[in-house]
Amino acid sequence: MADKKEKPEVGEVKKEEVAEKKPASSAKTATTKSTAAKPAAKTAASKSTAAKSATKTTESKSAEKKPTAAKPAAKTTATAKSAAKPAAKTTAAKSMAAKPAAKTTAAKSTAAKPAAKSVTKSSAKKPAAAKPDEVKPVAEPEIVEEIKPVAQPETVEEVKPVAETPAPEAIVPDTVQPEQPVLPVTEVKEEPAKQTIMQKTAGAFKTAGAKTKAACVSAASTVKGWFVKGKPVEATVSEGDVNAEMKTVLSGSNLSTKERIIRFCRSQTGWLFVLPAVVLMCIFTLYPIFNAFIRAFMENYMPTNKAHPFDGWGFENFVRVLKGDTGMGGANFWQCLLNTFIVTIISVPLSILIALLIAVALSSIKAVRKAYQTILFLPYLTNALAMGAVFATFFQIIGTKSNTETIGMVNNFLGWFGISPIDWLNPNMHAWGSGTVKVYWASYLVAIIYDVWAGLPFKILILFSALQSVNKQYYDAAKIDGASRSKVLWKITAPMISPMLSYLFITGIMGGMKSYSSIVGLFGEQMGRDFNMGTVVGYIYQYIDKGQTGYAFAGSLLLFVIIMIITAISNYVSKKRVTYT
Amino acid sequence: MKISIQNLTKAFPSRVKKGDPVIAVNDMNIEIPSGKLVGLLGPSGCGKSTTLFMLSGLESPTKGKILFDEQDVTTLAPERRGIGLVFQNYALYPHMTVEQNIMFPLTNMRIPKQEAKAKALDAARLVQIEDLLARKPSELSGGQQQRVAIARALVKMPNVLLLDEPLSNLDARLRLQTREEIKRIQRETGITTVFVTHDQEEAMSICDIMVVMKLGIVQQIGEPQAIYDNPANLFVANFLGTPPINIFKGKIENGMAYIGDEAVVKAGKLENQEIYIGIRPEGFIYDPKGALSLDVDHVEVMGRDKSIVSRHEASTKPTVRSIIDSDVKLPSDTGIMKFKVKPNKVFLFNMDEERIL
Ligand SMILES: Nc1ncnc2c1ncn2[C@@H]1O[C@H](COP(=O)(O)OP(=O)(O)O)[C@@H](O)[C@H]1O
Ligand SMILES: [Mg+2]
């Protein structure tokens, strides 16, 4: 019953609050609906609660305004300044972490006028409801006997961080007092039972708060910051009882400094575990990157010349790399970039597509799946150079068989269709364009075929396992809906594993832009004729070889930037198309 | 469309080598008249989903036949049976919007896009989700997802609608509301519907015909009230009704059924034998002169009724629960109370087969 009543009521109160911002009204808002008024409830207990609520209210309210109020209102003493002057003197709960007991000093005043109009629940939850100054009439929290605190205050310490959020309803009185005319307060010292309940209730609030708090131990300080600044006011006032709870507790918070330090240390233990990795990364990754970055700007850097290692700082290295004016002949940066880019941008999607088809086929067979999987994975274990050498013999124009003029396998095959032999591995023979930078299509084709082949095993492996994780029910649903096989593949399977596809695409592009050994395997150390099939990494190595490290550093920085740009673009594209489920 | 299930059997091969196959559905025979809502009811694992999947064509029967009207569809592919299926977890495509989900079956039928859109909107209206068309399933509540799933099943105007525990993911209140909704939609469309559930209350409340299953075997077929009033065996009696029926061990002697040595009801011409006596909770009448004495533990007041929780030696359950009108005055203290029973709420089952007598 309590639950049902509670919700709308909260809303109502909220509305009122919003509607009339006058503090005077706020006292009224605290209590709105209720039924049976038990006269007996006009007691010390009820009053003290009312007063206490007021106190709490003040705390949280001030907390909202002044960040400093975050400190526990451990001993905030609120004095309700109404007709009954020192209506209530409340010591709010102290450290919420441990001491649950809400020590409430009951109001002793026997003044004829009520001290405050408020109700346990509403006051605790809607801190903005009442200012102590305006607190006027008494609302006696009408406490029904069945009310049980969520947990006994004693249990606070055992509360686990993951504990479920407390249901505030549980501690809400069944009914709340209606507009209550002036209530004579007389029988002050009676009804100790009520008082106990009050304390329990208060304790429960603390517990609830503690739970909530514990749930965000590590974030606590941050969260507190937010709340204290009073930003998420809507969130607080809205139905989020929990938020309000948290706010109350956080702002009137009660962690001792020592406790905080301990908690902070505990929350930082993670660093210990990653320390080895961090150290190694600093030495072998961060430092070299940093170093390369610096050296790239040293002109004429000569590490062997101790007296005069470099001429000065500047962009000379970059300018020469981009102009192709390194004074050494050899590789041209733009040619290398074009080679790398074309081969990568074609081979990566192609190999993903083929891998997807193979993975789908693989997951639809049961019988010899394991054998196929093994065979398909073999290339992954093979050395790139060895594989390159094998491919090179396939694409030879001059065979090596007993030194007679036999033709490589691919050319042989093409010969059956009357296609004259193509010198695949000699870039200059089949090029488009005439400037310094040309498109060596025949050699690109070889490189692409090689890259697709070499990239397949890993991609099949990844996609195959991704396919296993797709719920079979989607395929059943598609079957019922009459989707064709290709439609299922493109409209259901592919989107379902799109995170993996995008992962493969992005890492594939990154890897492709850094390719080196495959080209060396296919076209030899000179990467075709005088590096005209060179890659960017090949370009970099070449200058390291020649001792011109400045160009190498500049080249690597350029590659770094290019990869960053391409990755950012692919990321942007995939974000639009990838569904994470 | 009329559905006729004949000797339908499904055996799954055993997981262990040389183990017995799992008989999920055993020799099922059901005739489903056109336009009815049929409930397949039974505890979890009794073969309800398997039956449904065989009707849909996703599983192929080991034995037996399925006829839609007079056409044998036993080996027909799912998409050619003209069925709509709502999965237990809805199986909405997460990467498509609600509209795309609903339109999906239509696009497969090569219906022009404009027409498909219009039909999807109609289906969405039917289940009252026309405002949600642009959303993704992950942005919907359980109840809304369920409606989308129904819309997707209905959009192609199937001859048969199959629902696999469509309400099991909803909260109690929504479940109540949605089952009414399903009933309404079924009435409006007149589509023959098979509804799988393990919740007897759900089945009782919306089905025209109920099929009670246990371990792959059909126990009883009939209208819900008829099955409730005349359960074929102890299992059915036990499965239907909340709170469940009370079962006592007893005996028949000289035309009277005894619980302990108290003669509760007449047993007609039945032979003397050991029996189970089932008494529905609402079958008790408080009467100091009654034959049956129960050791009352406590009484729960539920507004309209009172629920008396008591004990009895012969009961097969720890407590006996009886429900009487709240107007009936009961003695204030607990202890032994006497009850009469309503003969039409008492069922006698033989001991060995647990069949009704
Ligand atoms: N693909 C399967 N392979 C083996 N056993 C199955 C398979 N599907 C279901 N079963 C078994 O068949 C029985 C009936 O299952 P099911 O029809 O899903 O029950 P339910 O009535 O809960 O829907 C269960 O014992 C289940 O373990
Ligand atoms: Mg099932």
Short mmCIF file of C-alpha atoms in Angstrom, two decimals, chain A residues 208-453:
data_model
loop_
_atom_site.label_atom_id
_atom_site.label_comp_id
_atom_site.label_asym_id
_atom_site.label_seq_id
_atom_site.Cartn_x
_atom_site.Cartn_y
_atom_site.Cartn_z
CA ALA A 208 20.30 3.32 3.19
CA GLY A 209 22.60 6.18 2.69
CA ALA A 210 25.57 4.12 3.66
CA LYS A 211 24.65 1.52 1.15
CA THR A 212 24.25 3.98 -1.58
CA LYS A 213 27.42 5.55 -0.60
CA ALA A 214 29.31 2.34 -0.39
CA ALA A 215 28.14 1.53 -3.83
CA CYS A 216 30.18 4.33 -5.18
CA VAL A 217 33.05 4.33 -2.80
CA SER A 218 35.69 5.18 -5.27
CA ALA A 219 33.65 7.70 -7.09
CA ALA A 220 32.41 9.14 -3.90
CA SER A 221 34.55 12.17 -3.78
CA THR A 222 33.80 13.08 -7.34
CA VAL A 223 30.17 12.47 -6.95
CA LYS A 224 30.14 14.50 -3.88
CA GLY A 225 31.71 17.30 -5.76
CA TRP A 226 28.87 17.25 -8.22
CA PHE A 227 26.23 17.09 -5.66
CA VAL A 228 27.70 19.72 -3.56
CA LYS A 229 27.81 22.08 -6.44
CA GLY A 230 24.15 21.38 -6.61
CA LYS A 231 24.19 20.63 -10.27
CA PRO A 232 22.01 17.61 -10.62
CA VAL A 233 19.16 19.23 -8.85
CA GLU A 234 16.57 17.83 -11.17
CA ALA A 235 17.92 14.40 -10.66
CA THR A 236 17.80 14.88 -6.98
CA VAL A 237 14.35 16.19 -6.74
CA SER A 238 12.92 13.88 -9.30
CA GLU A 239 11.70 10.45 -8.43
CA GLY A 240 15.24 9.35 -7.83
CA ASP A 241 14.82 8.77 -4.19
CA VAL A 242 18.16 7.17 -4.14
CA ASN A 243 19.83 10.24 -5.44
CA ALA A 244 18.25 12.29 -2.81
CA GLU A 245 19.30 9.83 -0.19
CA MET A 246 22.77 9.91 -1.47
CA LYS A 247 22.78 13.60 -1.56
CA THR A 248 21.66 13.88 1.97
CA VAL A 249 24.22 11.49 3.15
CA LEU A 250 26.99 12.67 0.95
CA SER A 251 26.59 16.26 1.68
CA GLY A 252 26.16 15.72 5.32
CA SER A 253 28.83 13.22 4.87
CA ASN A 254 30.69 11.65 7.59
CA LEU A 255 33.79 9.85 6.39
CA SER A 256 36.75 10.39 8.58
CA THR A 257 39.93 11.50 6.90
CA LYS A 258 41.69 8.28 7.77
CA GLU A 259 38.89 6.26 6.33
CA ARG A 260 39.11 8.28 3.18
CA ILE A 261 42.82 7.73 2.79
CA ILE A 262 42.38 4.00 3.25
CA ARG A 263 39.64 3.90 0.71
CA PHE A 264 41.63 5.92 -1.74
CA CYS A 265 44.60 3.57 -1.43
CA ARG A 266 42.37 0.56 -1.90
CA SER A 267 40.90 2.03 -5.01
CA GLN A 268 44.35 2.61 -6.44
CA THR A 269 45.74 -0.92 -6.03
CA GLY A 270 45.03 -1.53 -9.69
CA TRP A 271 48.11 0.48 -10.54
CA LEU A 272 50.27 -2.11 -8.86
CA PHE A 273 49.09 -4.78 -11.22
CA VAL A 274 49.74 -2.84 -14.38
CA LEU A 275 53.03 -1.43 -13.17
CA PRO A 276 55.32 -3.94 -14.99
CA ALA A 277 53.54 -3.37 -18.25
CA VAL A 278 53.61 0.37 -17.77
CA VAL A 279 57.33 0.36 -17.08
CA LEU A 280 58.12 -1.78 -20.10
CA MET A 281 55.91 0.34 -22.28
CA CYS A 282 57.63 3.46 -21.14
CA ILE A 283 61.04 2.06 -21.94
CA PHE A 284 60.34 0.37 -25.24
CA THR A 285 57.45 2.30 -26.68
CA LEU A 286 57.02 5.71 -25.21
CA TYR A 287 60.68 6.64 -25.07
CA PRO A 288 61.44 5.65 -28.68
CA ILE A 289 58.40 7.50 -29.92
CA PHE A 290 59.39 10.55 -28.00
CA ASN A 291 62.96 10.20 -29.19
CA ALA A 292 61.97 9.80 -32.83
CA PHE A 293 59.78 12.82 -32.54
CA ILE A 294 62.70 14.94 -31.39
CA ARG A 295 65.24 13.58 -33.83
CA ALA A 296 62.93 14.18 -36.74
CA PHE A 297 63.54 17.87 -36.26
CA MET A 298 67.34 17.62 -36.03
CA GLU A 299 68.90 18.57 -39.33
CA ASN A 300 71.74 16.45 -40.63
CA TYR A 301 71.74 14.26 -37.58
CA MET A 302 74.92 12.18 -37.37
CA PRO A 303 75.06 10.04 -34.27
CA THR A 304 78.67 9.06 -34.88
CA ASN A 305 79.87 12.62 -34.84
CA LYS A 306 80.01 13.20 -31.13
CA ALA A 307 81.29 16.72 -31.30
CA HIS A 308 78.68 18.00 -33.70
CA PRO A 309 75.77 15.54 -33.91
CA PHE A 310 73.42 17.85 -35.83
CA ASP A 311 73.30 21.20 -37.52
CA GLY A 312 70.24 22.68 -35.93
CA TRP A 313 66.51 22.42 -35.46
CA GLY A 314 64.00 22.72 -38.25
CA PHE A 315 61.72 21.12 -40.78
CA GLU A 316 64.45 20.40 -43.29
CA ASN A 317 64.02 16.61 -42.99
CA PHE A 318 60.32 16.78 -43.70
CA VAL A 319 60.76 19.15 -46.57
CA ARG A 320 63.32 16.92 -48.24
CA VAL A 321 61.32 13.77 -47.68
CA LEU A 322 58.22 15.32 -49.18
CA LYS A 323 60.13 16.90 -52.04
CA GLY A 324 61.92 13.65 -52.78
CA ASP A 325 65.11 15.62 -52.51
CA THR A 326 67.21 13.60 -50.12
CA GLY A 327 70.26 13.74 -52.26
CA MET A 328 70.65 9.98 -52.21
CA GLY A 329 68.46 8.78 -55.05
CA GLY A 330 66.56 5.65 -54.08
CA ALA A 331 63.03 5.56 -52.81
CA ASN A 332 60.55 8.31 -53.36
CA PHE A 333 58.25 8.97 -50.44
CA TRP A 334 55.16 9.64 -52.54
CA GLN A 335 55.71 6.53 -54.64
CA CYS A 336 56.06 4.45 -51.49
CA LEU A 337 52.95 6.00 -49.97
CA LEU A 338 50.92 5.38 -53.10
CA ASN A 339 52.09 1.76 -53.33
CA THR A 340 51.24 1.12 -49.70
CA PHE A 341 47.93 2.85 -49.83
CA ILE A 342 46.59 1.23 -52.98
CA VAL A 343 47.59 -2.25 -51.96
CA THR A 344 46.17 -1.81 -48.48
CA ILE A 345 42.91 -0.17 -49.40
CA ILE A 346 42.11 -2.94 -51.86
CA SER A 347 43.46 -5.97 -50.06
CA VAL A 348 41.95 -5.31 -46.62
CA PRO A 349 38.26 -5.17 -47.59
CA LEU A 350 38.79 -7.95 -50.08
CA SER A 351 40.34 -10.28 -47.56
CA ILE A 352 37.66 -9.47 -45.00
CA LEU A 353 34.98 -10.28 -47.53
CA ILE A 354 36.58 -13.58 -48.51
CA ALA A 355 37.25 -14.43 -44.89
CA LEU A 356 33.61 -13.76 -44.06
CA LEU A 357 32.39 -16.03 -46.81
CA ILE A 358 34.77 -18.77 -45.75
CA ALA A 359 33.84 -18.36 -42.08
CA VAL A 360 30.15 -18.58 -42.90
CA ALA A 361 30.75 -21.67 -45.01
CA LEU A 362 32.85 -23.13 -42.26
CA SER A 363 30.22 -22.63 -39.62
CA SER A 364 27.56 -24.24 -41.76
CA ILE A 365 29.45 -27.51 -42.08
CA LYS A 366 29.88 -29.84 -39.18
CA ALA A 367 31.68 -32.89 -40.47
CA VAL A 368 35.31 -31.98 -41.11
CA ARG A 369 35.21 -28.52 -39.70
CA LYS A 370 38.21 -29.03 -37.47
CA ALA A 371 40.36 -30.21 -40.37
CA TYR A 372 39.38 -27.24 -42.49
CA GLN A 373 40.05 -24.89 -39.64
CA THR A 374 43.54 -26.25 -39.23
CA ILE A 375 44.33 -26.07 -42.92
CA LEU A 376 43.00 -22.56 -43.19
CA PHE A 377 45.02 -21.44 -40.27
CA LEU A 378 48.32 -22.79 -41.54
CA PRO A 379 49.38 -19.72 -43.54
CA TYR A 380 49.23 -17.78 -40.32
CA LEU A 381 52.10 -19.84 -38.99
CA THR A 382 54.18 -19.43 -42.11
CA ASN A 383 56.94 -16.88 -42.39
CA ALA A 384 56.08 -13.91 -44.57
CA LEU A 385 59.36 -14.02 -46.44
CA ALA A 386 58.99 -17.70 -47.22
CA MET A 387 55.48 -17.17 -48.42
CA GLY A 388 56.65 -14.23 -50.49
CA ALA A 389 59.31 -16.37 -52.11
CA VAL A 390 56.74 -18.99 -53.04
CA PHE A 391 54.46 -16.36 -54.53
CA ALA A 392 57.39 -14.91 -56.38
CA THR A 393 58.02 -18.21 -58.13
CA PHE A 394 54.35 -18.44 -59.08
CA PHE A 395 54.55 -15.08 -60.75
CA GLN A 396 57.97 -15.49 -62.38
CA ILE A 397 58.20 -14.74 -66.02
CA ILE A 398 61.35 -16.82 -66.39
CA GLY A 399 61.13 -20.16 -64.71
CA THR A 400 64.09 -21.66 -63.01
CA LYS A 401 63.44 -25.20 -64.04
CA SER A 402 66.87 -26.57 -65.18
CA ASN A 403 67.71 -23.12 -66.49
CA THR A 404 65.67 -23.56 -69.62
CA GLU A 405 63.12 -20.95 -70.56
CA THR A 406 60.04 -22.11 -68.71
CA ILE A 407 57.47 -19.65 -67.63
CA GLY A 408 56.10 -19.14 -64.11
CA MET A 409 52.91 -20.91 -63.12
CA VAL A 410 50.61 -17.91 -63.38
CA ASN A 411 51.90 -16.93 -66.78
CA ASN A 412 51.63 -20.54 -67.90
CA PHE A 413 48.02 -20.55 -66.85
CA LEU A 414 47.28 -17.28 -68.61
CA GLY A 415 49.03 -18.66 -71.66
CA TRP A 416 46.21 -21.17 -72.07
CA PHE A 417 43.90 -18.24 -72.70
CA GLY A 418 46.27 -16.70 -75.16
CA ILE A 419 47.50 -13.99 -72.80
CA SER A 420 51.13 -13.22 -73.37
CA PRO A 421 53.43 -13.47 -70.33
CA ILE A 422 53.41 -10.57 -67.90
CA ASP A 423 56.50 -9.62 -65.99
CA TRP A 424 54.65 -9.37 -62.70
CA LEU A 425 57.60 -8.83 -60.48
CA ASN A 426 59.21 -6.12 -62.53
CA PRO A 427 57.18 -3.02 -61.75
CA ASN A 428 58.59 -0.92 -64.57
CA MET A 429 57.22 -3.19 -67.22
CA HIS A 430 53.56 -2.51 -66.49
CA ALA A 431 52.94 0.96 -65.23
CA TRP A 432 50.32 3.62 -65.65
CA GLY A 433 51.38 7.21 -65.66
CA SER A 434 54.61 8.83 -66.60
CA GLY A 435 55.77 11.19 -63.84
CA THR A 436 58.02 10.28 -60.96
CA VAL A 437 55.12 8.52 -59.31
CA LYS A 438 53.50 5.71 -61.27
CA VAL A 439 50.86 3.07 -60.71
CA TYR A 440 52.57 -0.29 -61.12
CA TRP A 441 49.34 -2.24 -61.56
CA ALA A 442 50.78 -5.66 -62.31
CA SER A 443 52.98 -5.63 -59.26
CA TYR A 444 50.16 -4.23 -57.16
CA LEU A 445 48.06 -7.15 -58.22
CA VAL A 446 50.65 -9.58 -56.96
CA ALA A 447 50.99 -7.70 -53.69
CA ILE A 448 47.24 -7.59 -53.24
CA ILE A 449 46.83 -11.29 -53.88
CA TYR A 450 49.59 -11.99 -51.48
CA ASP A 451 48.17 -9.71 -48.78
CA VAL A 452 44.70 -11.17 -49.10
CA TRP A 453 46.07 -14.65 -48.84
#
